[in-house]
mmCIF file with all atom_site columns, C-alpha atoms in Angstrom:
data_model
loop_
_atom_site.group_PDB
_atom_site.id
_atom_site.type_symbol
_atom_site.label_atom_id
_atom_site.label_alt_id
_atom_site.label_comp_id
_atom_site.label_asym_id
_atom_site.label_entity_id
_atom_site.label_seq_id
_atom_site.pdbx_PDB_ins_code
_atom_site.Cartn_x
_atom_site.Cartn_y
_atom_site.Cartn_z
_atom_site.occupancy
_atom_site.B_iso_or_equiv
_atom_site.pdbx_formal_charge
_atom_site.auth_seq_id
_atom_site.auth_comp_id
_atom_site.auth_asym_id
_atom_site.auth_atom_id
_atom_site.pdbx_PDB_model_num
ATOM 1   C CA . MET L 1 1   ? -76.457 -80.119 -53.930 1.00 67.00 ? 208 MET L CA 1
ATOM 2   C CA . ALA L 1 2   ? -77.417 -78.558 -56.916 1.00 74.00 ? 209 ALA L CA 1
ATOM 3   C CA . PHE L 1 3   ? -75.664 -75.750 -58.563 1.00 71.00 ? 210 PHE L CA 1
ATOM 4   C CA . PRO L 1 4   ? -77.754 -72.643 -59.909 1.00 72.00 ? 211 PRO L CA 1
ATOM 5   C CA . SER L 1 5   ? -77.381 -72.063 -63.661 1.00 77.00 ? 212 SER L CA 1
ATOM 6   C CA . LEU L 1 6   ? -76.891 -68.171 -63.003 1.00 80.00 ? 213 LEU L CA 1
ATOM 7   C CA . VAL L 1 7   ? -75.224 -66.307 -60.306 1.00 80.00 ? 214 VAL L CA 1
ATOM 8   C CA . LYS L 1 8   ? -75.349 -62.429 -60.298 1.00 84.00 ? 215 LYS L CA 1
ATOM 9   C CA . ALA L 1 9   ? -72.597 -60.739 -58.436 1.00 86.00 ? 216 ALA L CA 1
ATOM 10  C CA . ARG L 1 10  ? -71.376 -56.956 -58.417 1.00 89.00 ? 217 ARG L CA 1
ATOM 11  C CA . VAL L 1 11  ? -67.447 -58.149 -58.434 1.00 83.00 ? 218 VAL L CA 1
ATOM 12  C CA . VAL L 1 12  ? -66.178 -61.663 -59.659 1.00 78.00 ? 219 VAL L CA 1
ATOM 13  C CA . VAL L 1 13  ? -62.659 -62.801 -59.044 1.00 76.00 ? 220 VAL L CA 1
ATOM 14  C CA . LEU L 1 14  ? -60.855 -65.017 -61.593 1.00 72.00 ? 221 LEU L CA 1
ATOM 15  C CA . ALA L 1 15  ? -57.848 -66.857 -59.800 1.00 70.00 ? 222 ALA L CA 1
ATOM 16  C CA . CYS L 1 16  ? -56.811 -68.709 -62.710 1.00 63.00 ? 223 CYS L CA 1
ATOM 17  C CA . GLY L 1 17  ? -52.763 -68.024 -62.275 1.00 59.00 ? 224 GLY L CA 1
ATOM 18  C CA . THR L 1 18  ? -50.431 -66.468 -64.694 1.00 55.00 ? 225 THR L CA 1
ATOM 19  C CA . THR L 1 19  ? -48.356 -69.106 -65.873 1.00 61.00 ? 226 THR L CA 1
ATOM 20  C CA . ASP L 1 20  ? -50.420 -70.403 -69.022 1.00 69.00 ? 227 ASP L CA 1
ATOM 21  C CA . SER L 1 21  ? -48.907 -68.121 -71.487 1.00 79.00 ? 228 SER L CA 1
ATOM 22  C CA . PRO L 1 22  ? -45.151 -67.510 -71.471 1.00 87.00 ? 229 PRO L CA 1
ATOM 23  C CA . GLN L 1 23  ? -44.025 -64.238 -72.940 1.00 88.00 ? 230 GLN L CA 1
ATOM 24  C CA . ARG L 1 24  ? -42.167 -64.391 -76.117 1.00 92.00 ? 231 ARG L CA 1
ATOM 25  C CA . LEU L 1 25  ? -39.045 -62.333 -77.327 1.00 92.00 ? 232 LEU L CA 1
ATOM 26  C CA . LEU L 1 26  ? -40.126 -62.916 -81.235 1.00 92.00 ? 233 LEU L CA 1
ATOM 27  C CA . LYS L 1 27  ? -36.784 -63.256 -82.009 1.00 96.00 ? 234 LYS L CA 1
ATOM 28  C CA . PRO L 1 28  ? -35.278 -65.523 -84.748 1.00 97.00 ? 235 PRO L CA 1
ATOM 29  C CA . GLY L 1 29  ? -34.403 -69.201 -83.467 1.00 97.00 ? 236 GLY L CA 1
ATOM 30  C CA . GLU L 1 30  ? -36.828 -68.704 -80.350 1.00 97.00 ? 237 GLU L CA 1
ATOM 31  C CA . ASP L 1 31  ? -38.586 -71.625 -81.662 1.00 96.00 ? 238 ASP L CA 1
ATOM 32  C CA . LEU L 1 32  ? -35.752 -74.311 -81.248 1.00 96.00 ? 239 LEU L CA 1
ATOM 33  C CA . PRO L 1 33  ? -36.404 -77.444 -79.311 1.00 93.00 ? 240 PRO L CA 1
ATOM 34  C CA . TRP L 1 34  ? -33.640 -76.573 -76.660 1.00 91.00 ? 241 TRP L CA 1
ATOM 35  C CA . VAL L 1 35  ? -35.234 -73.031 -76.178 1.00 94.00 ? 242 VAL L CA 1
ATOM 36  C CA . THR L 1 36  ? -37.591 -72.798 -73.307 1.00 91.00 ? 243 THR L CA 1
ATOM 37  C CA . HIS L 1 37  ? -40.197 -70.451 -71.875 1.00 92.00 ? 244 HIS L CA 1
ATOM 38  C CA . ARG L 1 38  ? -40.192 -72.281 -68.612 1.00 87.00 ? 245 ARG L CA 1
ATOM 39  C CA . ALA L 1 39  ? -37.583 -72.978 -66.166 1.00 82.00 ? 246 ALA L CA 1
ATOM 40  C CA . PRO L 1 40  ? -35.520 -75.798 -67.503 1.00 76.00 ? 247 PRO L CA 1
ATOM 41  C CA . ILE L 1 41  ? -35.287 -77.035 -64.086 1.00 71.00 ? 248 ILE L CA 1
ATOM 42  C CA . LEU L 1 42  ? -38.866 -78.414 -64.839 1.00 68.00 ? 249 LEU L CA 1
ATOM 43  C CA . SER L 1 43  ? -37.772 -80.398 -67.896 1.00 72.00 ? 250 SER L CA 1
ATOM 44  C CA . PRO L 1 44  ? -35.513 -83.266 -66.969 1.00 73.00 ? 251 PRO L CA 1
ATOM 45  C CA . ALA L 1 45  ? -34.678 -83.837 -70.790 1.00 72.00 ? 252 ALA L CA 1
ATOM 46  C CA . LEU L 1 46  ? -33.001 -80.004 -70.898 1.00 73.00 ? 253 LEU L CA 1
ATOM 47  C CA . MET L 1 47  ? -31.534 -80.364 -67.358 1.00 72.00 ? 254 MET L CA 1
ATOM 48  C CA . GLN L 1 48  ? -29.366 -83.313 -68.980 1.00 74.00 ? 255 GLN L CA 1
ATOM 49  C CA . ARG L 1 49  ? -28.404 -80.871 -71.584 1.00 77.00 ? 256 ARG L CA 1
ATOM 50  C CA . LEU L 1 50  ? -27.177 -78.332 -69.385 1.00 79.00 ? 257 LEU L CA 1
ATOM 51  C CA . GLY L 1 51  ? -23.545 -77.693 -70.134 1.00 88.00 ? 258 GLY L CA 1
ATOM 52  C CA . HIS L 1 52  ? -23.806 -73.838 -71.303 1.00 94.00 ? 259 HIS L CA 1
ATOM 53  C CA . LEU L 1 53  ? -26.926 -72.189 -70.280 1.00 95.00 ? 260 LEU L CA 1
ATOM 54  C CA . LEU L 1 54  ? -28.448 -68.746 -71.269 1.00 97.00 ? 261 LEU L CA 1
ATOM 55  C CA . VAL L 1 55  ? -30.953 -67.408 -69.375 1.00 97.00 ? 262 VAL L CA 1
ATOM 56  C CA . VAL L 1 56  ? -32.708 -64.342 -70.273 1.00 98.00 ? 263 VAL L CA 1
ATOM 57  C CA . GLY L 1 57  ? -34.710 -62.412 -67.665 1.00 97.00 ? 264 GLY L CA 1
ATOM 58  C CA . ALA L 1 58  ? -34.145 -60.979 -63.976 1.00 96.00 ? 265 ALA L CA 1
ATOM 59  C CA . GLY L 1 59  ? -37.068 -62.092 -62.231 1.00 94.00 ? 266 GLY L CA 1
ATOM 60  C CA . LEU L 1 60  ? -37.892 -64.734 -59.681 1.00 93.00 ? 267 LEU L CA 1
ATOM 61  C CA . SER L 1 61  ? -38.056 -67.784 -62.542 1.00 93.00 ? 268 SER L CA 1
ATOM 62  C CA . ALA L 1 62  ? -34.605 -66.723 -63.719 1.00 96.00 ? 269 ALA L CA 1
ATOM 63  C CA . ALA L 1 63  ? -33.185 -66.593 -60.185 1.00 96.00 ? 270 ALA L CA 1
ATOM 64  C CA . ASP L 1 64  ? -34.577 -69.852 -59.163 1.00 94.00 ? 271 ASP L CA 1
ATOM 65  C CA . THR L 1 65  ? -32.929 -71.091 -62.607 1.00 93.00 ? 272 THR L CA 1
ATOM 66  C CA . ILE L 1 66  ? -29.865 -69.778 -62.291 1.00 95.00 ? 273 ILE L CA 1
ATOM 67  C CA . ILE L 1 67  ? -29.320 -70.641 -58.389 1.00 95.00 ? 274 ILE L CA 1
ATOM 68  C CA . THR L 1 68  ? -30.358 -74.466 -59.304 1.00 90.00 ? 275 THR L CA 1
ATOM 69  C CA . ALA L 1 69  ? -27.938 -74.800 -62.199 1.00 91.00 ? 276 ALA L CA 1
ATOM 70  C CA . LEU L 1 70  ? -25.238 -73.477 -60.062 1.00 91.00 ? 277 LEU L CA 1
ATOM 71  C CA . LEU L 1 71  ? -25.822 -75.541 -57.442 1.00 89.00 ? 278 LEU L CA 1
ATOM 72  C CA . ARG L 1 72  ? -25.394 -78.600 -59.254 1.00 80.00 ? 279 ARG L CA 1
ATOM 73  C CA . ALA L 1 73  ? -21.825 -77.695 -59.475 1.00 64.00 ? 280 ALA L CA 1
ATOM 74  C CA . ASP L 1 74  ? -21.017 -79.445 -62.894 1.00 77.00 ? 281 ASP L CA 1
ATOM 75  C CA . PRO L 1 75  ? -17.293 -78.541 -63.431 1.00 76.00 ? 282 PRO L CA 1
ATOM 76  C CA . GLY L 1 76  ? -18.069 -77.582 -67.102 1.00 84.00 ? 283 GLY L CA 1
ATOM 77  C CA . LEU L 1 77  ? -21.244 -75.704 -66.379 1.00 89.00 ? 284 LEU L CA 1
ATOM 78  C CA . ARG L 1 78  ? -21.553 -72.010 -67.997 1.00 94.00 ? 285 ARG L CA 1
ATOM 79  C CA . VAL L 1 79  ? -24.459 -69.489 -67.352 1.00 95.00 ? 286 VAL L CA 1
ATOM 80  C CA . THR L 1 80  ? -24.900 -66.867 -69.456 1.00 98.00 ? 287 THR L CA 1
ATOM 81  C CA . HIS L 1 81  ? -27.376 -64.083 -67.954 1.00 98.00 ? 288 HIS L CA 1
ATOM 82  C CA . VAL L 1 82  ? -28.747 -61.734 -69.983 1.00 98.00 ? 289 VAL L CA 1
ATOM 83  C CA . PHE L 1 83  ? -31.104 -58.571 -68.701 1.00 97.00 ? 290 PHE L CA 1
ATOM 84  C CA . ARG L 1 84  ? -32.266 -55.542 -69.688 1.00 93.00 ? 291 ARG L CA 1
ATOM 85  C CA . GLY L 1 85  ? -31.041 -52.451 -67.447 1.00 93.00 ? 292 GLY L CA 1
ATOM 86  C CA . PRO L 1 86  ? -28.761 -52.287 -64.654 1.00 95.00 ? 293 PRO L CA 1
ATOM 87  C CA . SER L 1 87  ? -28.435 -54.996 -62.055 1.00 95.00 ? 294 SER L CA 1
ATOM 88  C CA . GLU L 1 88  ? -29.850 -52.865 -59.328 1.00 95.00 ? 295 GLU L CA 1
ATOM 89  C CA . LYS L 1 89  ? -33.020 -52.061 -61.168 1.00 95.00 ? 296 LYS L CA 1
ATOM 90  C CA . THR L 1 90  ? -33.942 -55.651 -61.798 1.00 95.00 ? 297 THR L CA 1
ATOM 91  C CA . LYS L 1 91  ? -36.485 -57.520 -59.607 1.00 94.00 ? 298 LYS L CA 1
ATOM 92  C CA . ILE L 1 92  ? -33.580 -59.608 -58.238 1.00 95.00 ? 299 ILE L CA 1
ATOM 93  C CA . GLY L 1 93  ? -31.421 -56.692 -57.809 1.00 94.00 ? 300 GLY L CA 1
ATOM 94  C CA . LYS L 1 94  ? -34.575 -54.704 -55.957 1.00 94.00 ? 301 LYS L CA 1
ATOM 95  C CA . MET L 1 95  ? -35.512 -57.403 -53.665 1.00 93.00 ? 302 MET L CA 1
ATOM 96  C CA . PHE L 1 96  ? -31.939 -58.908 -52.835 1.00 93.00 ? 303 PHE L CA 1
ATOM 97  C CA . GLY L 1 97  ? -29.315 -56.590 -53.873 1.00 89.00 ? 304 GLY L CA 1
ATOM 98  C CA . GLY L 1 98  ? -29.461 -54.500 -50.838 1.00 78.00 ? 305 GLY L CA 1
ATOM 99  C CA . SER L 1 99  ? -27.313 -55.379 -47.734 1.00 62.00 ? 306 SER L CA 1
ATOM 100 C CA . SER L 1 100 ? -26.758 -59.082 -47.423 1.00 58.00 ? 307 SER L CA 1
ATOM 101 C CA . GLY L 1 101 ? -28.535 -60.688 -44.757 1.00 63.00 ? 308 GLY L CA 1
ATOM 102 C CA . GLY L 1 102 ? -25.275 -62.730 -44.083 1.00 66.00 ? 309 GLY L CA 1
ATOM 103 C CA . PRO L 1 103 ? -25.132 -66.476 -43.314 1.00 68.00 ? 310 PRO L CA 1
ATOM 104 C CA . GLY L 1 104 ? -28.365 -66.890 -41.604 1.00 67.00 ? 311 GLY L CA 1
ATOM 105 C CA . SER L 1 105 ? -30.632 -65.173 -44.102 1.00 77.00 ? 312 SER L CA 1
ATOM 106 C CA . MET L 1 106 ? -33.398 -67.199 -45.703 1.00 87.00 ? 313 MET L CA 1
ATOM 107 C CA . TYR L 1 107 ? -32.259 -65.529 -49.113 1.00 91.00 ? 314 TYR L CA 1
ATOM 108 C CA . GLN L 1 108 ? -28.764 -66.131 -48.880 1.00 92.00 ? 315 GLN L CA 1
ATOM 109 C CA . GLN L 1 109 ? -28.485 -67.572 -52.580 1.00 94.00 ? 316 GLN L CA 1
ATOM 110 C CA . GLU L 1 110 ? -30.520 -64.816 -54.137 1.00 95.00 ? 317 GLU L CA 1
ATOM 111 C CA . GLU L 1 111 ? -28.335 -62.259 -52.266 1.00 95.00 ? 318 GLU L CA 1
ATOM 112 C CA . ALA L 1 112 ? -25.511 -64.066 -53.868 1.00 95.00 ? 319 ALA L CA 1
ATOM 113 C CA . LEU L 1 113 ? -26.857 -63.735 -57.141 1.00 97.00 ? 320 LEU L CA 1
ATOM 114 C CA . ALA L 1 114 ? -27.512 -60.027 -56.975 1.00 96.00 ? 321 ALA L CA 1
ATOM 115 C CA . GLN L 1 115 ? -23.866 -59.758 -56.132 1.00 96.00 ? 322 GLN L CA 1
ATOM 116 C CA . LEU L 1 116 ? -23.202 -61.698 -58.936 1.00 97.00 ? 323 LEU L CA 1
ATOM 117 C CA . MET L 1 117 ? -25.147 -59.728 -61.407 1.00 97.00 ? 324 MET L CA 1
ATOM 118 C CA . SER L 1 118 ? -23.648 -56.069 -60.054 1.00 96.00 ? 325 SER L CA 1
ATOM 119 C CA . GLY L 1 119 ? -20.206 -57.967 -60.365 1.00 95.00 ? 326 GLY L CA 1
ATOM 120 C CA . LYS L 1 120 ? -19.635 -57.282 -56.592 1.00 95.00 ? 327 LYS L CA 1
ATOM 121 C CA . ILE L 1 121 ? -18.398 -61.082 -56.470 1.00 95.00 ? 328 ILE L CA 1
ATOM 122 C CA . GLY L 1 122 ? -17.433 -63.355 -59.204 1.00 95.00 ? 329 GLY L CA 1
ATOM 123 C CA . ASP L 1 123 ? -18.114 -66.961 -59.811 1.00 95.00 ? 330 ASP L CA 1
ATOM 124 C CA . SER L 1 124 ? -16.120 -68.238 -63.235 1.00 94.00 ? 331 SER L CA 1
ATOM 125 C CA . ARG L 1 125 ? -18.990 -70.086 -64.408 1.00 94.00 ? 332 ARG L CA 1
ATOM 126 C CA . TYR L 1 126 ? -21.332 -67.079 -64.364 1.00 97.00 ? 333 TYR L CA 1
ATOM 127 C CA . THR L 1 127 ? -21.381 -63.984 -66.897 1.00 97.00 ? 334 THR L CA 1
ATOM 128 C CA . PRO L 1 128 ? -23.617 -61.389 -66.478 1.00 98.00 ? 335 PRO L CA 1
ATOM 129 C CA . PHE L 1 129 ? -24.607 -59.210 -69.247 1.00 97.00 ? 336 PHE L CA 1
ATOM 130 C CA . ALA L 1 130 ? -26.716 -55.950 -67.714 1.00 96.00 ? 337 ALA L CA 1
ATOM 131 C CA . ASN L 1 131 ? -28.289 -53.647 -70.206 1.00 96.00 ? 338 ASN L CA 1
ATOM 132 C CA . THR L 1 132 ? -28.466 -56.182 -72.999 1.00 97.00 ? 339 THR L CA 1
ATOM 133 C CA . GLU L 1 133 ? -31.071 -58.158 -75.164 1.00 96.00 ? 340 GLU L CA 1
ATOM 134 C CA . LEU L 1 134 ? -31.106 -61.054 -77.134 1.00 97.00 ? 341 LEU L CA 1
ATOM 135 C CA . LEU L 1 135 ? -31.322 -60.254 -80.686 1.00 97.00 ? 342 LEU L CA 1
ATOM 136 C CA . GLU L 1 136 ? -31.140 -64.233 -82.464 1.00 98.00 ? 343 GLU L CA 1
ATOM 137 C CA . ILE L 1 137 ? -30.379 -67.604 -81.537 1.00 98.00 ? 344 ILE L CA 1
ATOM 138 C CA . GLN L 1 138 ? -28.900 -69.861 -84.057 1.00 98.00 ? 345 GLN L CA 1
ATOM 139 C CA . ASN L 1 139 ? -29.038 -73.852 -84.756 1.00 97.00 ? 346 ASN L CA 1
ATOM 140 C CA . ASP L 1 140 ? -25.218 -74.129 -83.777 1.00 97.00 ? 347 ASP L CA 1
ATOM 141 C CA . GLY L 1 141 ? -25.764 -72.861 -80.464 1.00 96.00 ? 348 GLY L CA 1
ATOM 142 C CA . THR L 1 142 ? -24.520 -69.215 -81.306 1.00 98.00 ? 349 THR L CA 1
ATOM 143 C CA . CYS L 1 143 ? -26.601 -66.473 -79.490 1.00 98.00 ? 350 CYS L CA 1
ATOM 144 C CA . VAL L 1 144 ? -26.294 -62.918 -80.820 1.00 98.00 ? 351 VAL L CA 1
ATOM 145 C CA . LEU L 1 145 ? -26.633 -60.067 -77.960 1.00 97.00 ? 352 LEU L CA 1
ATOM 146 C CA . GLN L 1 146 ? -26.596 -56.649 -78.260 1.00 96.00 ? 353 GLN L CA 1
ATOM 147 C CA . SER L 1 147 ? -25.699 -53.866 -75.322 1.00 94.00 ? 354 SER L CA 1
ATOM 148 C CA . THR L 1 148 ? -28.343 -51.350 -75.314 1.00 87.00 ? 355 THR L CA 1
ATOM 149 C CA . GLY L 1 149 ? -25.986 -48.522 -74.118 1.00 77.00 ? 356 GLY L CA 1
ATOM 150 C CA . GLN L 1 150 ? -23.223 -48.592 -76.753 1.00 76.00 ? 357 GLN L CA 1
ATOM 151 C CA . GLN L 1 151 ? -25.017 -50.641 -79.588 1.00 82.00 ? 358 GLN L CA 1
ATOM 152 C CA . GLU L 1 152 ? -22.347 -53.105 -79.184 1.00 89.00 ? 359 GLU L CA 1
ATOM 153 C CA . THR L 1 153 ? -22.846 -56.695 -80.425 1.00 95.00 ? 360 THR L CA 1
ATOM 154 C CA . VAL L 1 154 ? -21.860 -59.928 -78.539 1.00 95.00 ? 361 VAL L CA 1
ATOM 155 C CA . ILE L 1 155 ? -21.706 -63.645 -79.920 1.00 97.00 ? 362 ILE L CA 1
ATOM 156 C CA . VAL L 1 156 ? -22.097 -66.391 -77.463 1.00 98.00 ? 363 VAL L CA 1
ATOM 157 C CA . ARG L 1 157 ? -20.890 -69.724 -78.653 1.00 97.00 ? 364 ARG L CA 1
ATOM 158 C CA . GLY L 1 158 ? -21.814 -73.394 -77.459 1.00 96.00 ? 365 GLY L CA 1
ATOM 159 C CA . VAL L 1 159 ? -25.215 -72.717 -75.722 1.00 96.00 ? 366 VAL L CA 1
ATOM 160 C CA . ALA L 1 160 ? -26.995 -75.816 -74.925 1.00 94.00 ? 367 ALA L CA 1
ATOM 161 C CA . VAL L 1 161 ? -30.329 -74.490 -73.636 1.00 93.00 ? 368 VAL L CA 1
ATOM 162 C CA . VAL L 1 162 ? -31.775 -71.128 -73.693 1.00 96.00 ? 369 VAL L CA 1
ATOM 163 C CA . ALA L 1 163 ? -34.020 -70.238 -70.981 1.00 95.00 ? 370 ALA L CA 1
ATOM 164 C CA . VAL L 1 164 ? -36.400 -67.083 -71.804 1.00 96.00 ? 371 VAL L CA 1
ATOM 165 C CA . LEU L 1 165 ? -38.081 -66.369 -68.425 1.00 95.00 ? 372 LEU L CA 1
ATOM 166 C CA . ILE L 1 166 ? -39.389 -62.770 -69.039 1.00 93.00 ? 373 ILE L CA 1
ATOM 167 C CA . GLY L 1 167 ? -42.959 -63.461 -67.472 1.00 88.00 ? 374 GLY L CA 1
ATOM 168 C CA . SER L 1 168 ? -46.293 -65.169 -68.464 1.00 80.00 ? 375 SER L CA 1
ATOM 169 C CA . GLY L 1 169 ? -49.951 -64.203 -68.252 1.00 75.00 ? 376 GLY L CA 1
ATOM 170 C CA . PRO L 1 170 ? -53.077 -65.814 -67.924 1.00 76.00 ? 377 PRO L CA 1
ATOM 171 C CA . LYS L 1 171 ? -54.800 -68.059 -70.580 1.00 75.00 ? 378 LYS L CA 1
ATOM 172 C CA . LEU L 1 172 ? -58.377 -66.370 -70.668 1.00 75.00 ? 379 LEU L CA 1
ATOM 173 C CA . ASP L 1 173 ? -59.837 -67.744 -74.050 1.00 76.00 ? 380 ASP L CA 1
ATOM 174 C CA . PHE L 1 174 ? -62.782 -69.442 -72.055 1.00 74.00 ? 381 PHE L CA 1
ATOM 175 C CA . LEU L 1 175 ? -63.836 -66.032 -71.503 1.00 76.00 ? 382 LEU L CA 1
ATOM 176 C CA . PRO L 1 176 ? -66.600 -64.486 -74.007 1.00 80.00 ? 383 PRO L CA 1
ATOM 177 C CA . VAL L 1 177 ? -65.491 -61.941 -75.989 1.00 78.00 ? 384 VAL L CA 1
ATOM 178 C CA . ARG L 1 178 ? -67.099 -58.618 -75.725 1.00 73.00 ? 385 ARG L CA 1
#
């Protein structure tokens, strides 16, 4: 079957996905080899490094990353979770922070994460930093955070992997520029 070289249409839909170009914070240290803009569960090399994971973001990729790390049940694992705004205003909080679906819920782990984020339940391996942003990642695994409300600086040491999971967009460079 031969395809025509020109097709005319009133509307064209490009279904090319949105994971090609991860958004960046543009902060010092973001280009270090142990900083990723994709879920570290996709990288066996990064998963082997997990000891102290710092996750920036509160969307579904961040949730999957945190849940996967906590389910590994490594005794020395620590997860530091940094997100802007209060927990109930994040995507995780809005989708899973309401009433718990209980033991039979399809989203039991996500609901538990929403409760961890809000401080309703605790896990010694997980530390949330709501209303906070990452300012800098240093070579030695030190991360500098800043609280947006009080302008308080927090130093987090011993981070082995940083996952910046704040969204992504499609790569559309194949389209002509007008």
